Coordinates of C-alpha atoms in Angstrom, one line a residue:
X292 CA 101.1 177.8 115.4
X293 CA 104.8 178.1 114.2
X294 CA 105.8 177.1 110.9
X295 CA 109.5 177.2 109.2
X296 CA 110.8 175.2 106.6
X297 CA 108.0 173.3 105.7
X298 CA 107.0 171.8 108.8
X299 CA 104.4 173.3 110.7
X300 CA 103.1 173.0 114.3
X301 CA 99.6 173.6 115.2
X302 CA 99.8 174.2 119.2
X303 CA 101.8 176.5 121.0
X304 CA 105.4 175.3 121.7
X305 CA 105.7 175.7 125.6
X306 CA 105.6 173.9 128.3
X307 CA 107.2 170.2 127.1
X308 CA 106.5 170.4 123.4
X309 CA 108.9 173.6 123.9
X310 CA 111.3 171.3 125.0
X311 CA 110.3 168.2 123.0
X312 CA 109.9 170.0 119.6
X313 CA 113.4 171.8 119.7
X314 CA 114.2 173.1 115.8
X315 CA 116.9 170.0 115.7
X316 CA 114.0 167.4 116.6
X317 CA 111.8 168.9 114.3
X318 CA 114.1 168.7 111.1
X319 CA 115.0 165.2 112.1
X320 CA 111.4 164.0 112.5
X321 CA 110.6 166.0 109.2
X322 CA 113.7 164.1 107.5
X323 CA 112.0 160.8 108.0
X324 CA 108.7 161.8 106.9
X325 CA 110.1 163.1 104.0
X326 CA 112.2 160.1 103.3
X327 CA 109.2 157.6 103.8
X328 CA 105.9 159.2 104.1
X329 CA 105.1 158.2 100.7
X330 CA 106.0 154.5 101.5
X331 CA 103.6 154.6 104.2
X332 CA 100.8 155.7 102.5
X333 CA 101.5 153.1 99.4
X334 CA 101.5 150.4 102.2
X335 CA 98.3 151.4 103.5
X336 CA 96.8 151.2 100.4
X337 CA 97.7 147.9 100.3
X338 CA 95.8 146.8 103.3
X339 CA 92.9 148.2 101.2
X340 CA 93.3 145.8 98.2
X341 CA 94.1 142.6 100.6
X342 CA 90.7 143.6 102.3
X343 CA 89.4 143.5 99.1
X344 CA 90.7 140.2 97.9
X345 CA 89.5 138.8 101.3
X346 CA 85.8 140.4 100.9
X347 CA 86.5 138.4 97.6
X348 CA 86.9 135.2 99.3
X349 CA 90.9 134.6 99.1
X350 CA 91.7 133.3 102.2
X351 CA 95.3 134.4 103.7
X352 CA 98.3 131.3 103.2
X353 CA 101.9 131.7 103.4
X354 CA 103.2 133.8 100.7
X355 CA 104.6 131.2 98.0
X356 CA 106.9 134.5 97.2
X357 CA 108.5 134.2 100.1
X358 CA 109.1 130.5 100.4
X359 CA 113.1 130.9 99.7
X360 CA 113.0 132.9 103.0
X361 CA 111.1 130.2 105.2
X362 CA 113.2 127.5 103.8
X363 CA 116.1 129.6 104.1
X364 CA 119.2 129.1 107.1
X365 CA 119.5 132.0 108.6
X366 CA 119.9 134.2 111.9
X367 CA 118.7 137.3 113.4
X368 CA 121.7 139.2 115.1
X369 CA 123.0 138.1 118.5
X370 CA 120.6 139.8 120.8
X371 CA 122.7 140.4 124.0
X372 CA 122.9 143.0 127.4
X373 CA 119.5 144.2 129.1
X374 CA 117.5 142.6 126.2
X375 CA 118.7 138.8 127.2
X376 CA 116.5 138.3 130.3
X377 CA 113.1 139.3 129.2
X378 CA 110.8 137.0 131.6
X379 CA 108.7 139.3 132.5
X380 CA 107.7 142.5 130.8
X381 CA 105.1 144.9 132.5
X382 CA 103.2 147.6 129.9
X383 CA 101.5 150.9 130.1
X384 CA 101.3 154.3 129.1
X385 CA 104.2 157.1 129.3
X386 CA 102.3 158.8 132.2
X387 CA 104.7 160.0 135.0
X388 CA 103.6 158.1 137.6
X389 CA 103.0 155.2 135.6
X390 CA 106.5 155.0 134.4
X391 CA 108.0 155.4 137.8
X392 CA 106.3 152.8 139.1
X393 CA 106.7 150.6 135.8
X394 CA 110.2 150.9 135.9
X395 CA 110.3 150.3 140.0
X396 CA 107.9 146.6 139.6
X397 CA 110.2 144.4 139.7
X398 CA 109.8 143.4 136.0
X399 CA 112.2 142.7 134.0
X400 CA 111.3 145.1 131.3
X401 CA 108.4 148.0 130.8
X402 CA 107.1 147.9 127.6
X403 CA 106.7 152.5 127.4
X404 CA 103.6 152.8 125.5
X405 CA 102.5 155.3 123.0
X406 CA 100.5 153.8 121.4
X407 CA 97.0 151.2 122.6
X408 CA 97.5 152.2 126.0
X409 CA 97.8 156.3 125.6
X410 CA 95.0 158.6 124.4
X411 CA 97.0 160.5 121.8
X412 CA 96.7 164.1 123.4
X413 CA 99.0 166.7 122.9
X414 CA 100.0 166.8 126.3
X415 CA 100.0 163.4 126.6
X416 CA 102.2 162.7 123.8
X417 CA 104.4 165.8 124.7
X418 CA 104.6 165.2 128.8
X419 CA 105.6 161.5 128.1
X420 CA 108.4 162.4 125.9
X421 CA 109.6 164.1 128.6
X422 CA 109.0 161.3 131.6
X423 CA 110.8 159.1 128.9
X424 CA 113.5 161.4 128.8
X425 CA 113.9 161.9 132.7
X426 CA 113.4 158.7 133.6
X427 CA 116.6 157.6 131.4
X428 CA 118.2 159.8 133.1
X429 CA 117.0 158.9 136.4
X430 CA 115.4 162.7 137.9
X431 CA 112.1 161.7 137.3
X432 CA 109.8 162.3 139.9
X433 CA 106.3 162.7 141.1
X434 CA 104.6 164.0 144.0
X435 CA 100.7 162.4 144.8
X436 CA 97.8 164.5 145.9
X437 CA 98.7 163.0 149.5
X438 CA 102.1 164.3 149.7
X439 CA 103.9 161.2 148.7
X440 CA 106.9 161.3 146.8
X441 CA 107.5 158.3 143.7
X442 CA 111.2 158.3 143.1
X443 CA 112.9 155.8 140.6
X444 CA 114.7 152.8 142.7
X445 CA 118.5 151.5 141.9
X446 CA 117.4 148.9 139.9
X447 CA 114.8 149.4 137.5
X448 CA 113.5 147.9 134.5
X449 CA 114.8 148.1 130.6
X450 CA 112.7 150.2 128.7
X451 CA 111.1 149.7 125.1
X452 CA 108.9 152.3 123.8
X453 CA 106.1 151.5 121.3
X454 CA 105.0 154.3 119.3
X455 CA 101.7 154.4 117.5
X456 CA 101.1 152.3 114.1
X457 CA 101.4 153.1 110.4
X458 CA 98.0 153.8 110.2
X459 CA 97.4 156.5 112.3
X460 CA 98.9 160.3 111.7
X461 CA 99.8 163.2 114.0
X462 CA 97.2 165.6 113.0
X463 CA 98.8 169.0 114.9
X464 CA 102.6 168.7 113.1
X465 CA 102.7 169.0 109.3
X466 CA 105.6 168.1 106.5
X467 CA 105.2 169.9 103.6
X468 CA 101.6 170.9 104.1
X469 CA 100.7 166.9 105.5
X470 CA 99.9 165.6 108.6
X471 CA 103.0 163.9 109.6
X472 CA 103.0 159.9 110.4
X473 CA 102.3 159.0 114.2
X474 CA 104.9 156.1 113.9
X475 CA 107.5 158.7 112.4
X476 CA 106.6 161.2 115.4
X477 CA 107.0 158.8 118.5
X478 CA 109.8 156.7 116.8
X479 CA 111.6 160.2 116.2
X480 CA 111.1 162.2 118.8
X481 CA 112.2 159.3 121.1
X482 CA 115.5 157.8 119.1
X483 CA 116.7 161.9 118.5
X484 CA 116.2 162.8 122.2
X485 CA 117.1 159.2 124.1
X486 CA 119.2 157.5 121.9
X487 CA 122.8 158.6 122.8
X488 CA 121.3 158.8 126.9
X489 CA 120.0 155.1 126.4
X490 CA 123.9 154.2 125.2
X491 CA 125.5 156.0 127.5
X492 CA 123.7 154.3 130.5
X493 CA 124.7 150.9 128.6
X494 CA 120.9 150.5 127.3
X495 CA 119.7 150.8 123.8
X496 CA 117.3 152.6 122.0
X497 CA 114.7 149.3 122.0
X498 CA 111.0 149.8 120.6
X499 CA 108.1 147.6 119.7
X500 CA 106.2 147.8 116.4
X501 CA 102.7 147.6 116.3
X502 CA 100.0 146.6 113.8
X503 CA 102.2 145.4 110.9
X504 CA 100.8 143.2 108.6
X505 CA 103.6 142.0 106.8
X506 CA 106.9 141.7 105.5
X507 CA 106.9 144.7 103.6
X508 CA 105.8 146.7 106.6
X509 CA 108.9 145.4 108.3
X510 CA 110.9 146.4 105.9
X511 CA 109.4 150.1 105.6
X512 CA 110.6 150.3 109.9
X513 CA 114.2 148.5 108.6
X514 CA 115.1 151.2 106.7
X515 CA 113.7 153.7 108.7
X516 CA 116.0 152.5 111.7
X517 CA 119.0 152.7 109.1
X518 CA 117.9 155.9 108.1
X519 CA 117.9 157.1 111.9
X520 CA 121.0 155.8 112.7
X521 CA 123.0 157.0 110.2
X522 CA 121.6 160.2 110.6
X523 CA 123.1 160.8 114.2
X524 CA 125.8 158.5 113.7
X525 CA 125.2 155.5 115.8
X526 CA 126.2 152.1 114.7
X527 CA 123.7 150.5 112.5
X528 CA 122.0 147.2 114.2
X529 CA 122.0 149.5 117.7
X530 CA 118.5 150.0 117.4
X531 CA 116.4 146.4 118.6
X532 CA 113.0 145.6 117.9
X533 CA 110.4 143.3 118.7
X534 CA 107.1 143.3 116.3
X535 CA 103.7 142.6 117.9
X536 CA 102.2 139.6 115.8
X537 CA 98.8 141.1 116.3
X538 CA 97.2 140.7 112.6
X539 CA 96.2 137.4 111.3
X540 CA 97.5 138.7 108.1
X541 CA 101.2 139.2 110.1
X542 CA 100.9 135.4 111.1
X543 CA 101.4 134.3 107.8
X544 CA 104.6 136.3 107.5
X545 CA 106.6 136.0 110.7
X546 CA 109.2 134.4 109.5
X547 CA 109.7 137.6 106.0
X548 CA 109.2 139.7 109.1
X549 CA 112.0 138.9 111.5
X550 CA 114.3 138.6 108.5
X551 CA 113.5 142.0 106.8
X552 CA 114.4 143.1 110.4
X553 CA 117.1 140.6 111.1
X554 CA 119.8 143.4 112.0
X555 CA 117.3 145.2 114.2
X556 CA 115.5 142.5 116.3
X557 CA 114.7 141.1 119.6
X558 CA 111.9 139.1 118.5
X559 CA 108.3 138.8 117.9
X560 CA 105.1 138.8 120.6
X561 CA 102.1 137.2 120.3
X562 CA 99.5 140.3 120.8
X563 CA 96.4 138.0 121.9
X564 CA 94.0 140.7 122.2
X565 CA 94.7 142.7 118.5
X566 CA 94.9 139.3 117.1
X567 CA 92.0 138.4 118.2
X568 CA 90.4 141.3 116.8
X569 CA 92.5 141.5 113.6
X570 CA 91.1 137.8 112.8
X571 CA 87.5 139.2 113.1
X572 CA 88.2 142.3 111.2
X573 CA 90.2 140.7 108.1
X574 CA 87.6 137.4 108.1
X575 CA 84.4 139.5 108.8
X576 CA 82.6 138.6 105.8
X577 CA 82.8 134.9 106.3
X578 CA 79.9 133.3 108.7
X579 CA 81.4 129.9 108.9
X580 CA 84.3 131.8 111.2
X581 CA 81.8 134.3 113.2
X582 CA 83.3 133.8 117.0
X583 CA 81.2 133.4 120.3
X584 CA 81.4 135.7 123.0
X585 CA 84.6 137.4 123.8
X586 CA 85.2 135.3 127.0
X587 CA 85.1 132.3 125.3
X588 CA 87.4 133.0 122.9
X589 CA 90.8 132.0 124.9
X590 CA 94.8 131.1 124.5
X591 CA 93.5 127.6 124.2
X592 CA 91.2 127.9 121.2
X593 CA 92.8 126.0 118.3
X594 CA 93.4 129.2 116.4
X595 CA 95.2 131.0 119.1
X596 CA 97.0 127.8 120.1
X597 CA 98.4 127.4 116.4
X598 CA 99.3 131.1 116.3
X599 CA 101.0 131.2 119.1
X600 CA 102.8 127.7 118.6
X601 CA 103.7 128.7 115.3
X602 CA 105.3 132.0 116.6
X603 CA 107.4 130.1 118.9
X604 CA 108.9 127.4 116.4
X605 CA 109.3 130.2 114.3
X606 CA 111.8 133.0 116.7
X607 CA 113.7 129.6 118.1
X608 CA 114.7 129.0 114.5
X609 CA 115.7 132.0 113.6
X610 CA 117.7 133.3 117.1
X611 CA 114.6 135.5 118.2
X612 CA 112.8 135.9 121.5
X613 CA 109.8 134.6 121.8
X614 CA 107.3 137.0 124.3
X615 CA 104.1 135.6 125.6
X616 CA 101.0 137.8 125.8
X617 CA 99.3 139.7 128.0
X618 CA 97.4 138.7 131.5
X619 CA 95.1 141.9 131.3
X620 CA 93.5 140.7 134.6
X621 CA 93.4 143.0 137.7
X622 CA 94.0 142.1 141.4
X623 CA 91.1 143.7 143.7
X624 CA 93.4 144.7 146.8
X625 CA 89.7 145.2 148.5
X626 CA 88.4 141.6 147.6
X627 CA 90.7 138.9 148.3
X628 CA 88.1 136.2 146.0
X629 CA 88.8 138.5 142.9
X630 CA 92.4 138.4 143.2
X631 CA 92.9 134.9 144.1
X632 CA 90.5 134.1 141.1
X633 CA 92.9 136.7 138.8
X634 CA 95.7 135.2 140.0
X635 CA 95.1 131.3 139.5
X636 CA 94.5 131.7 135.8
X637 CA 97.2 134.1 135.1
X638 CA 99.5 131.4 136.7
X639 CA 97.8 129.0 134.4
X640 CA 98.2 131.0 131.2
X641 CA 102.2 132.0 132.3
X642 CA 102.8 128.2 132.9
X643 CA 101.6 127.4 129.4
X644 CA 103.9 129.8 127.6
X645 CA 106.4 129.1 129.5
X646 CA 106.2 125.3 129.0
X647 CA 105.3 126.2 125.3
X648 CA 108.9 127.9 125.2
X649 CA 108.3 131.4 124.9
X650 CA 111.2 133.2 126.7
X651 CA 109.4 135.7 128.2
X652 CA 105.7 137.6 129.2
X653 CA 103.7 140.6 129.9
X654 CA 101.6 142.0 132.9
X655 CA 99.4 144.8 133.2
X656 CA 99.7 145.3 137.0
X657 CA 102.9 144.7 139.3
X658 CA 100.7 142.5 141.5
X659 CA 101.0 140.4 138.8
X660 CA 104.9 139.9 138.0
X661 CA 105.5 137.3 141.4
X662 CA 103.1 135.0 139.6
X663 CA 104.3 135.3 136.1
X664 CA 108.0 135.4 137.4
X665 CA 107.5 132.4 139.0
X666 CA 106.2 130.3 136.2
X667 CA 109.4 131.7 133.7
X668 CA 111.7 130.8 136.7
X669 CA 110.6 127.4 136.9
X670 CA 111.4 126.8 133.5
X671 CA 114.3 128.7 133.0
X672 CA 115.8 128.7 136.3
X673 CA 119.4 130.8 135.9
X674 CA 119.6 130.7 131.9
X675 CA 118.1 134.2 130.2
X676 CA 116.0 132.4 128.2
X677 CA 115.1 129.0 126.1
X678 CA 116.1 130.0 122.4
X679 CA 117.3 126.1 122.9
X680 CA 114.0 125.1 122.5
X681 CA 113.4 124.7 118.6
X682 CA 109.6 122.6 118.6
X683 CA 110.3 120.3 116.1
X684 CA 107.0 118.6 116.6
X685 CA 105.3 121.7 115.3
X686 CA 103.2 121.8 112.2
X687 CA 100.8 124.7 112.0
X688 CA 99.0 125.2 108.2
X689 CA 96.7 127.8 107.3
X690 CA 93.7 125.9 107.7
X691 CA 94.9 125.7 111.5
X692 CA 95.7 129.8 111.6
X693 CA 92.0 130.0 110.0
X694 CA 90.2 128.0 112.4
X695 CA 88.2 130.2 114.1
X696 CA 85.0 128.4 113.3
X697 CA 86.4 125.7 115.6
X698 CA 86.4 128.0 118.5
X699 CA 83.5 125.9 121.1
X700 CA 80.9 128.7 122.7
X701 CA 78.2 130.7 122.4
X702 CA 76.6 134.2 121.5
X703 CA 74.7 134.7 123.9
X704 CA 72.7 138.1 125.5
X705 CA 74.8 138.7 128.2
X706 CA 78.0 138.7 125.8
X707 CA 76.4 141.0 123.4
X708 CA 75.8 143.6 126.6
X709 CA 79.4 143.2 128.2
X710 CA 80.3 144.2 124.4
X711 CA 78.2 147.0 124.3
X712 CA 79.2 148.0 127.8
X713 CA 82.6 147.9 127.7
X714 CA 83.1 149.3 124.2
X715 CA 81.1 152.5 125.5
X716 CA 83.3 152.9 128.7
X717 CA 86.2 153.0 127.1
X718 CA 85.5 155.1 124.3
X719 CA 83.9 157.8 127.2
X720 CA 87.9 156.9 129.0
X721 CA 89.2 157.2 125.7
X722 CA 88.2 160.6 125.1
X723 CA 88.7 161.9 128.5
X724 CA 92.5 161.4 128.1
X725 CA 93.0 157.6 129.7
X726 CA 94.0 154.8 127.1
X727 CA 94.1 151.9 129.8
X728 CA 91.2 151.6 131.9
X729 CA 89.8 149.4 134.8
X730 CA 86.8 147.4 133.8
X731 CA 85.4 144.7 135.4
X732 CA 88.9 143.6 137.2
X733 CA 90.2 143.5 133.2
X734 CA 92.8 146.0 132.2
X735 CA 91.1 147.0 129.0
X736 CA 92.7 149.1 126.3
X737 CA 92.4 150.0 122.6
X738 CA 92.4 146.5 121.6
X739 CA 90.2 144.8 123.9
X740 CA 87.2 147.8 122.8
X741 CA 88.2 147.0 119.1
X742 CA 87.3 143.0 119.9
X743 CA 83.9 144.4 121.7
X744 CA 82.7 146.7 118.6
X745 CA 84.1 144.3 116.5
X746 CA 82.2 141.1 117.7
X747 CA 78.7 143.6 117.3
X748 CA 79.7 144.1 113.7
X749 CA 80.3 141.0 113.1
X750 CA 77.4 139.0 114.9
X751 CA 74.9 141.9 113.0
X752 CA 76.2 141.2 109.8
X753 CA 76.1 137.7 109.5
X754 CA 72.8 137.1 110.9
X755 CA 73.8 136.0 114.3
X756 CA 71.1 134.4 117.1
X757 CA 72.0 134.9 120.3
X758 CA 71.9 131.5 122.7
X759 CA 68.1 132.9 124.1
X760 CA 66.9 133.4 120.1
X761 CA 67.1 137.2 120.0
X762 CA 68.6 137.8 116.5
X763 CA 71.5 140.5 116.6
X764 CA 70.4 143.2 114.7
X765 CA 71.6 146.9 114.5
X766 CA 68.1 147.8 116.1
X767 CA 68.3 145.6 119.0
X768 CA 72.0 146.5 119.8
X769 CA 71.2 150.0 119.8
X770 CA 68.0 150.1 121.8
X771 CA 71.1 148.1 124.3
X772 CA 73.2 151.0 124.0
X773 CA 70.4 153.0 125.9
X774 CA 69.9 150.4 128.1
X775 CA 73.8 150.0 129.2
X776 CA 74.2 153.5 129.2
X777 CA 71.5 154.0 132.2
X778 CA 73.4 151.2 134.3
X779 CA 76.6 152.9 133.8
X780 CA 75.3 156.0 135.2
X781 CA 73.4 154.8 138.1
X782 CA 76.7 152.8 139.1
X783 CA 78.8 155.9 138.9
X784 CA 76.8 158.4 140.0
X785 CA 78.1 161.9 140.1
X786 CA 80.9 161.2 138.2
X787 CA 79.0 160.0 134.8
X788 CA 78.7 163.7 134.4
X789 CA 82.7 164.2 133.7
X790 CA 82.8 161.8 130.6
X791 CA 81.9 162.4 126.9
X792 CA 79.0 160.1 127.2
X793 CA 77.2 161.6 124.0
X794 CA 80.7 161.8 121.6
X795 CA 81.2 157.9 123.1
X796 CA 78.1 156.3 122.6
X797 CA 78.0 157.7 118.5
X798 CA 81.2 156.8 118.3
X799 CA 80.6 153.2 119.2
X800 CA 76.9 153.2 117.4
X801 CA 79.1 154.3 114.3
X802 CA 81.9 151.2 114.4
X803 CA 79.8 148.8 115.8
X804 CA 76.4 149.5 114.2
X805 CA 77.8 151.0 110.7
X806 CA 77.1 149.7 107.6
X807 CA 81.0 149.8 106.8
X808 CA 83.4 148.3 109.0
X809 CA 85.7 151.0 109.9
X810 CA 89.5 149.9 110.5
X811 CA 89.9 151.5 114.2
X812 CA 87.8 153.2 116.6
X813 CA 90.6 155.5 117.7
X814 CA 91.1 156.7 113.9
X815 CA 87.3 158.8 114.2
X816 CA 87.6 159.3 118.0
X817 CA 90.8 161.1 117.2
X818 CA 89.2 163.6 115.6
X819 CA 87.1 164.7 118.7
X820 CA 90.7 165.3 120.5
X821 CA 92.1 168.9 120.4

């Protein structure tokens, strides 16, 4: 533990958090907590009363606050360089190998992530600072178990990093006797180490934003990017970012959110699979909006098809990109059926947003960026993008953001099991150090477990009968936990014995099965890290 000027860090500084947590990074990552740790926490208490008000029944609308702004003419700032040809965007965690290969797909950007996609270790979080770092300046490297070398190629992708949200803290570096803010940390630690390399390379210090609900979250990052900037004396507008719409809540505000940020952005993205869960979360108390099983509930649903319509209209009028979401499905290089199958609806979803007007996508695999680049270039063909395309024609209202009891399917046995299955996979990944795991030929990370617990909660709590007439009860689902548990293990075998099994399955028997909906599974399972 080392400890001066009021900031203290609770693990031994060798290794890369010697070289990550230098005195000067420290103090600069302590400035901003000082600065707008308070801010943070005031906002979070706000998602606690709108929780409230919507347990109350007050439905979200657009803000009539606000309304000056959405009637308002105005721009983001010209977003120009590396950040104009975003087509295709590939995503994962900061892991060596990963970013190597990330950055050598083929993709047009690789979204770095810290956040969904990254178990929150200390080595973790300290190891990818450093890949982050190297691979700027182009010495990373990695050698496989087999000998083989990964080297970066000549061309490689921009890189945006996405730290982890307001709500989550960094439990082993305190300010002033307090754990620090995890979106201070990864922001910090990143813009003080990268941003002059990034600039100097004639990149930028770009970043996506996670979780916000609102404007005034927006607003809270807006000033911490001033902040930053001026600090190290780099122009202010350098820093571009592009906020995840992934809350239902954030829907209702897109347009407050890419103006409080309207010097810093590049945009929103439609996060399909936290705003899916967000919507069950926020609306949880409302049966007449309970949602069938997960694999029903697709891009063409009329909720998601007015959110993401809506997001669209809403970046082409103001100047902002518009990014697609992401094709978590997996090519099978060992079973050609899978892959064609994966392949023929991610073409299908990429030819929709790109027909839709979105400027841009993400992948979770490489074998997926030939499909997905082909259904951008058909649309775009040689210009960067289609901020041309303004959709008039659309007209989204709250009751269409809110129509998740239109959403056609079932709840049916086998969708309660694939629920209980996959939440209790992940979690056992989760906690062995992997954030984006393999499941089923799905790419599965935090948000797609949240959606699984979530659905349980849900379907308990409001009475739910599945398609066969078993009612969804916390009894039933757990005697299920048991059940999935033993099919797990007899299809891994020896290797069941290297996962967390016990710390997994309480973990999703206490946000699935709880009497209180807790916000985010990775909030408790944090505290079974070291």
């Amino acid at each position: 533990m080392t400890s001066t000027d009021g900031i203290e860090v609770r693990r031994p500084l060798e290794g890369a958090a010697g070289e990550v947590l230098t005195p000067d990074a420290l103090a600069f990552v302590a400035r901003l907590q000082r600065a707008f740790g308070a801010r943070r926490l005031e906002l979070l208490d706000r998602r606690v009363q709108r929780q409230r008000d919507l347990d109350a029944g007050h439905l979200p609308d657009f803000l009539p606050e606000t309304a000056h702004v959405r009637a308002g003419d105005w721009h983001v700032a010209p977003i120009t360089g590396d950040l104009e040809n975003r087509r295709v965007e590939i995503t994962g965690p900061i892991e060596r190998k990963m970013v190597i290969n990330a950055l050598n797909s083929g993709a047009s950007c690789f979204m770095a992530d810290i956040e969904d996609a990254l178990t929150p270790t200390w080595d973790n979080l300290m190891e990818g600072q450093v890949n982050l770092s190297e691979a700027i300046d182009r010495v990373i490297s990695f050698t496989g178990p087999d000998g083989r070398v990964y080297r970066l190629n000549d061309q490689v992708a921009t890189i945006l990093v996405r730290p982890r949200g307001w709500h989550l803290h960094e439990k082993h570096v305190l300010v002033d006797g307090a754990p620090v803010s995890a979106s201070l940390f990864d922001f910090g630690l990143h813009f003080f180490r990268n941003a002059r390399r990034l600039l100097a390379r004639g990149s930028g210090p770009y970043f996506y934003l996670p979780k916000l609900e609102g404007h005034l979250e927006a607003r809270l990052w807006n000033d911490v990017f001033v902040a930053a900037q001026d600090a190290l004396e780099i122009p202010r507008g350098t820093i571009k970012a592009t906020v995840l719409i992934e809350t239902i809540l954030g829907a209702f505000e897109m347009d407050e959110i890419l103006y409080e940020l309207r010097d810093h952005s590049a945009g929103l993205n439609a996060g399909r699979w936290d705003y899916i869960f967000s919507a069950i979360k926020k609306l949880r108390s409302r049966p007449e909006m309970v949602l069938p099983d997960r694999a029903a509930v697709a891009m063409t649903v009329p909720f998601m098809r007015a959110y993401t319509e809506l997001l669209v209209q809403t970046c082409h009028k103001r100047g902002a990109f518009a990014m697609g979401g992401m094709a978590a499905f997996i090519p099978n290089r060992r079973d050609p059926e899978v892959t064609n199958a994966a392949l023929a609806r991610v073409r299908d979803d990429k030819e929709r947003e790109s027909r839709d007007g979105f400027d841009g996508t993400w992948v979770a695999h490489p074998d997926l960026i030939p499909t997905a680049m082909a259904a951008f270039d058909a649309v775009l063909g040689d210009r960067p993008n289609q901020l041309d395309r303004q959709r008039p024609d659309v007209h989204v209202t709250a009751a269409e953001l809110l129509a998740l009891g239109k959403t056609p399917g079932q709840v049916t046995e086998a969708g309660v099991r694939l629920n209980v299955s996959v939440g209790l996979q992940y979690v056992a990944a989760w906690l062995g150090g992997s954030g984006a795991v393999a499941i089923n030929n799905l790419m599965e990370d935090a948000a797609t477990a949240e959606i699984s617990r979530a659905q349980v909660w849900q379907w308990i709590h409001n009475g739910v009968t599945t398609a066969e007439g078993t009612p969804v009860t916390a009894a039933w689902v757990d005697g299920l936990v048991g059940e999935e548990l033993s099919k797990i293990a007899t299809a891994m075998g020896a290797a069941y014995g290297r996962f967390r099994w016990d710390d997994a399955a309480r973990i999703f028997r206490d946000v699935a099965l709880g009497e209180t909906f807790q916000d985010f599974l990775t909030i408790p399972a944090y505290d079974l890290l070291d």
